[in-house]
Amino acid sequence: MMGDISIRSMSQEDAQEICSWEYSGQYRVYNNSWEKMAEQGISYADEETRRKEFYTLLRDGKMIGFFRLRRGEKVVELGLGLRPDLCGQGLGKELVQAAVQEHKKRFGDLPFCGLQCVFGTSAR
């Protein structure tokens, strides 16, 4: 990936932009409506959850993806999302690396596990 990479806490504006992303095929399960999420107070639509658990990944100041670090009793759960138009370009590794770096800063040696929605093939 070319360009400067940065991480910031996810803002409401970031969350709303993510809800505008449109995945196709089997990945449509990731399409979300900001209105529905906010109404239900779930995931990154909930301000407290977003502030504590969600991060935006930027390249040259533009959002390219996000990740979530949710602390459980014995592990930290890691969830990832990449902007749909960037999928399949080999950017997942850098997204994971950024998430792992943030995990180490926040949680030290507490183990983490990745969460993945499985459709018969692995995420690449």
PDB file of C-alpha atoms in Angstrom:
ATOM      1  CA  MET A   1       0.000   0.000   0.000  1.00  0.00           C
ATOM      2  CA  MET A   2       1.419   3.379  -0.913  1.00  0.00           C
ATOM      3  CA  GLY A   3       0.992   6.537   1.129  1.00  0.00           C
ATOM      4  CA  ASP A   4       0.970   7.481   4.763  1.00  0.00           C
ATOM      5  CA  ILE A   5      -1.086   5.252   7.052  1.00  0.00           C
ATOM      6  CA  SER A   6      -2.727   6.628  10.182  1.00  0.00           C
ATOM      7  CA  ILE A   7      -5.214   5.430  12.775  1.00  0.00           C
ATOM      8  CA  ARG A   8      -7.756   7.472  14.694  1.00  0.00           C
ATOM      9  CA  SER A   9     -10.677   6.769  16.965  1.00  0.00           C
ATOM     10  CA  MET A  10     -13.776   6.329  14.831  1.00  0.00           C
ATOM     11  CA  SER A  11     -15.961   9.425  14.665  1.00  0.00           C
ATOM     12  CA  GLN A  12     -19.690   9.471  14.039  1.00  0.00           C
ATOM     13  CA  GLU A  13     -18.951  10.849  10.573  1.00  0.00           C
ATOM     14  CA  ASP A  14     -16.665   7.884   9.886  1.00  0.00           C
ATOM     15  CA  ALA A  15     -19.368   5.477  11.073  1.00  0.00           C
ATOM     16  CA  GLN A  16     -21.964   7.118   8.852  1.00  0.00           C
ATOM     17  CA  GLU A  17     -19.620   6.918   5.862  1.00  0.00           C
ATOM     18  CA  ILE A  18     -19.048   3.213   6.515  1.00  0.00           C
ATOM     19  CA  CYS A  19     -22.813   2.731   6.413  1.00  0.00           C
ATOM     20  CA  SER A  20     -22.806   4.199   2.897  1.00  0.00           C
ATOM     21  CA  TRP A  21     -20.395   1.525   1.661  1.00  0.00           C
ATOM     22  CA  GLU A  22     -22.076  -1.046  -0.591  1.00  0.00           C
ATOM     23  CA  TYR A  23     -20.746  -4.572  -0.725  1.00  0.00           C
ATOM     24  CA  SER A  24     -21.998  -6.989  -3.379  1.00  0.00           C
ATOM     25  CA  GLY A  25     -22.677 -10.690  -3.578  1.00  0.00           C
ATOM     26  CA  GLN A  26     -22.308 -12.723  -0.419  1.00  0.00           C
ATOM     27  CA  TYR A  27     -20.714  -9.735   1.318  1.00  0.00           C
ATOM     28  CA  ARG A  28     -23.979  -7.757   1.229  1.00  0.00           C
ATOM     29  CA  VAL A  29     -24.432  -8.980   4.803  1.00  0.00           C
ATOM     30  CA  TYR A  30     -22.041  -6.136   5.734  1.00  0.00           C
ATOM     31  CA  ASN A  31     -24.252  -3.425   4.221  1.00  0.00           C
ATOM     32  CA  ASN A  32     -25.769  -1.358   7.025  1.00  0.00           C
ATOM     33  CA  SER A  33     -28.205   1.500   7.394  1.00  0.00           C
ATOM     34  CA  TRP A  34     -27.042   4.223   9.776  1.00  0.00           C
ATOM     35  CA  GLU A  35     -30.657   4.935  10.707  1.00  0.00           C
ATOM     36  CA  LYS A  36     -31.388   1.326  11.688  1.00  0.00           C
ATOM     37  CA  MET A  37     -28.129   0.924  13.582  1.00  0.00           C
ATOM     38  CA  ALA A  38     -28.607   4.207  15.438  1.00  0.00           C
ATOM     39  CA  GLU A  39     -32.218   3.343  16.256  1.00  0.00           C
ATOM     40  CA  GLN A  40     -31.077   0.029  17.757  1.00  0.00           C
ATOM     41  CA  GLY A  41     -27.951   1.548  19.354  1.00  0.00           C
ATOM     42  CA  ILE A  42     -25.703  -1.212  18.040  1.00  0.00           C
ATOM     43  CA  SER A  43     -22.079  -1.506  17.034  1.00  0.00           C
ATOM     44  CA  TYR A  44     -20.410   1.709  15.923  1.00  0.00           C
ATOM     45  CA  ALA A  45     -23.730   3.582  15.993  1.00  0.00           C
ATOM     46  CA  ASP A  46     -23.534   3.531  19.791  1.00  0.00           C
ATOM     47  CA  GLU A  47     -21.306   6.450  20.841  1.00  0.00           C
ATOM     48  CA  GLU A  48     -19.760   4.784  23.891  1.00  0.00           C
ATOM     49  CA  THR A  49     -19.029   1.523  22.054  1.00  0.00           C
ATOM     50  CA  ARG A  50     -17.593   3.416  19.081  1.00  0.00           C
ATOM     51  CA  ARG A  51     -15.363   5.531  21.334  1.00  0.00           C
ATOM     52  CA  LYS A  52     -14.010   2.524  23.246  1.00  0.00           C
ATOM     53  CA  GLU A  53     -13.733  -0.126  20.538  1.00  0.00           C
ATOM     54  CA  PHE A  54     -13.623   1.239  16.964  1.00  0.00           C
ATOM     55  CA  TYR A  55     -10.772   2.748  14.947  1.00  0.00           C
ATOM     56  CA  THR A  56     -10.572   4.253  11.491  1.00  0.00           C
ATOM     57  CA  LEU A  57      -7.648   3.462   9.196  1.00  0.00           C
ATOM     58  CA  LEU A  58      -6.635   6.224   6.801  1.00  0.00           C
ATOM     59  CA  ARG A  59      -4.267   6.433   3.877  1.00  0.00           C
ATOM     60  CA  ASP A  60      -3.187   9.943   2.952  1.00  0.00           C
ATOM     61  CA  GLY A  61      -6.076  11.261   5.068  1.00  0.00           C
ATOM     62  CA  LYS A  62      -8.787   9.177   3.338  1.00  0.00           C
ATOM     63  CA  MET A  63     -10.646   6.361   5.092  1.00  0.00           C
ATOM     64  CA  ILE A  64      -9.756   2.950   3.696  1.00  0.00           C
ATOM     65  CA  GLY A  65     -11.051   0.702   6.462  1.00  0.00           C
ATOM     66  CA  PHE A  66     -11.718   0.216  10.122  1.00  0.00           C
ATOM     67  CA  PHE A  67     -11.210  -2.234  12.924  1.00  0.00           C
ATOM     68  CA  ARG A  68     -12.718  -3.091  16.272  1.00  0.00           C
ATOM     69  CA  LEU A  69     -10.920  -4.222  19.403  1.00  0.00           C
ATOM     70  CA  ARG A  70     -13.401  -5.561  21.945  1.00  0.00           C
ATOM     71  CA  ARG A  71     -12.031  -6.824  25.235  1.00  0.00           C
ATOM     72  CA  GLY A  72     -13.480 -10.054  26.559  1.00  0.00           C
ATOM     73  CA  GLU A  73     -12.602 -11.870  29.765  1.00  0.00           C
ATOM     74  CA  LYS A  74      -9.567 -13.692  28.397  1.00  0.00           C
ATOM     75  CA  VAL A  75      -9.062 -12.347  24.875  1.00  0.00           C
ATOM     76  CA  VAL A  76      -9.509  -9.264  22.752  1.00  0.00           C
ATOM     77  CA  GLU A  77     -11.798  -9.800  19.765  1.00  0.00           C
ATOM     78  CA  LEU A  78     -10.610  -8.270  16.515  1.00  0.00           C
ATOM     79  CA  GLY A  79     -13.013  -7.332  13.725  1.00  0.00           C
ATOM     80  CA  LEU A  80     -12.005  -5.700  10.438  1.00  0.00           C
ATOM     81  CA  GLY A  81     -13.644  -3.881   7.558  1.00  0.00           C
ATOM     82  CA  LEU A  82     -12.165  -2.651   4.278  1.00  0.00           C
ATOM     83  CA  ARG A  83     -13.799  -0.150   1.926  1.00  0.00           C
ATOM     84  CA  PRO A  84     -15.511  -2.250  -0.779  1.00  0.00           C
ATOM     85  CA  ASP A  85     -13.736  -0.654  -3.751  1.00  0.00           C
ATOM     86  CA  LEU A  86     -10.392  -1.603  -2.153  1.00  0.00           C
ATOM     87  CA  CYS A  87     -11.210  -5.284  -1.564  1.00  0.00           C
ATOM     88  CA  GLY A  88      -9.092  -7.790  -3.454  1.00  0.00           C
ATOM     89  CA  GLN A  89      -6.091  -5.454  -3.733  1.00  0.00           C
ATOM     90  CA  GLY A  90      -3.963  -7.081  -1.042  1.00  0.00           C
ATOM     91  CA  LEU A  91      -4.596  -4.400   1.596  1.00  0.00           C
ATOM     92  CA  GLY A  92      -5.867  -6.754   4.281  1.00  0.00           C
ATOM     93  CA  LYS A  93      -2.390  -7.454   5.620  1.00  0.00           C
ATOM     94  CA  GLU A  94      -1.782  -3.771   6.356  1.00  0.00           C
ATOM     95  CA  LEU A  95      -5.186  -3.439   7.984  1.00  0.00           C
ATOM     96  CA  VAL A  96      -4.403  -6.391  10.245  1.00  0.00           C
ATOM     97  CA  GLN A  97      -0.935  -5.019  11.041  1.00  0.00           C
ATOM     98  CA  ALA A  98      -2.407  -1.658  12.079  1.00  0.00           C
ATOM     99  CA  ALA A  99      -4.963  -3.408  14.283  1.00  0.00           C
ATOM    100  CA  VAL A 100      -2.276  -5.585  15.898  1.00  0.00           C
ATOM    101  CA  GLN A 101      -0.137  -2.522  16.655  1.00  0.00           C
ATOM    102  CA  GLU A 102      -3.081  -0.775  18.307  1.00  0.00           C
ATOM    103  CA  HIS A 103      -3.918  -3.961  20.213  1.00  0.00           C
ATOM    104  CA  LYS A 104      -0.374  -4.093  21.627  1.00  0.00           C
ATOM    105  CA  LYS A 105      -0.553  -0.436  22.710  1.00  0.00           C
ATOM    106  CA  ARG A 106      -3.886  -0.880  24.460  1.00  0.00           C
ATOM    107  CA  PHE A 107      -3.803  -4.445  25.747  1.00  0.00           C
ATOM    108  CA  GLY A 108      -0.174  -5.527  25.843  1.00  0.00           C
ATOM    109  CA  ASP A 109       0.164  -9.297  25.818  1.00  0.00           C
ATOM    110  CA  LEU A 110      -3.533 -10.116  26.240  1.00  0.00           C
ATOM    111  CA  PRO A 111      -4.271 -12.607  23.426  1.00  0.00           C
ATOM    112  CA  PHE A 112      -6.624 -11.685  20.617  1.00  0.00           C
ATOM    113  CA  CYS A 113      -8.782 -13.628  18.233  1.00  0.00           C
ATOM    114  CA  GLY A 114     -10.044 -12.608  14.822  1.00  0.00           C
ATOM    115  CA  LEU A 115     -13.712 -12.664  13.970  1.00  0.00           C
ATOM    116  CA  GLN A 116     -14.739 -13.619  10.466  1.00  0.00           C
ATOM    117  CA  CYS A 117     -17.989 -14.227   8.705  1.00  0.00           C
ATOM    118  CA  VAL A 118     -17.399 -17.423   6.721  1.00  0.00           C
ATOM    119  CA  PHE A 119     -18.932 -17.978   3.277  1.00  0.00           C
ATOM    120  CA  GLY A 120     -17.065 -21.119   2.287  1.00  0.00           C
ATOM    121  CA  THR A 121     -13.788 -19.360   1.441  1.00  0.00           C
ATOM    122  CA  SER A 122     -11.393 -17.474   3.647  1.00  0.00           C
ATOM    123  CA  ALA A 123     -10.975 -13.710   3.577  1.00  0.00           C
ATOM    124  CA  ARG A 124      -7.900 -12.652   1.663  1.00  0.00           C
TER     125      ARG A 124
END
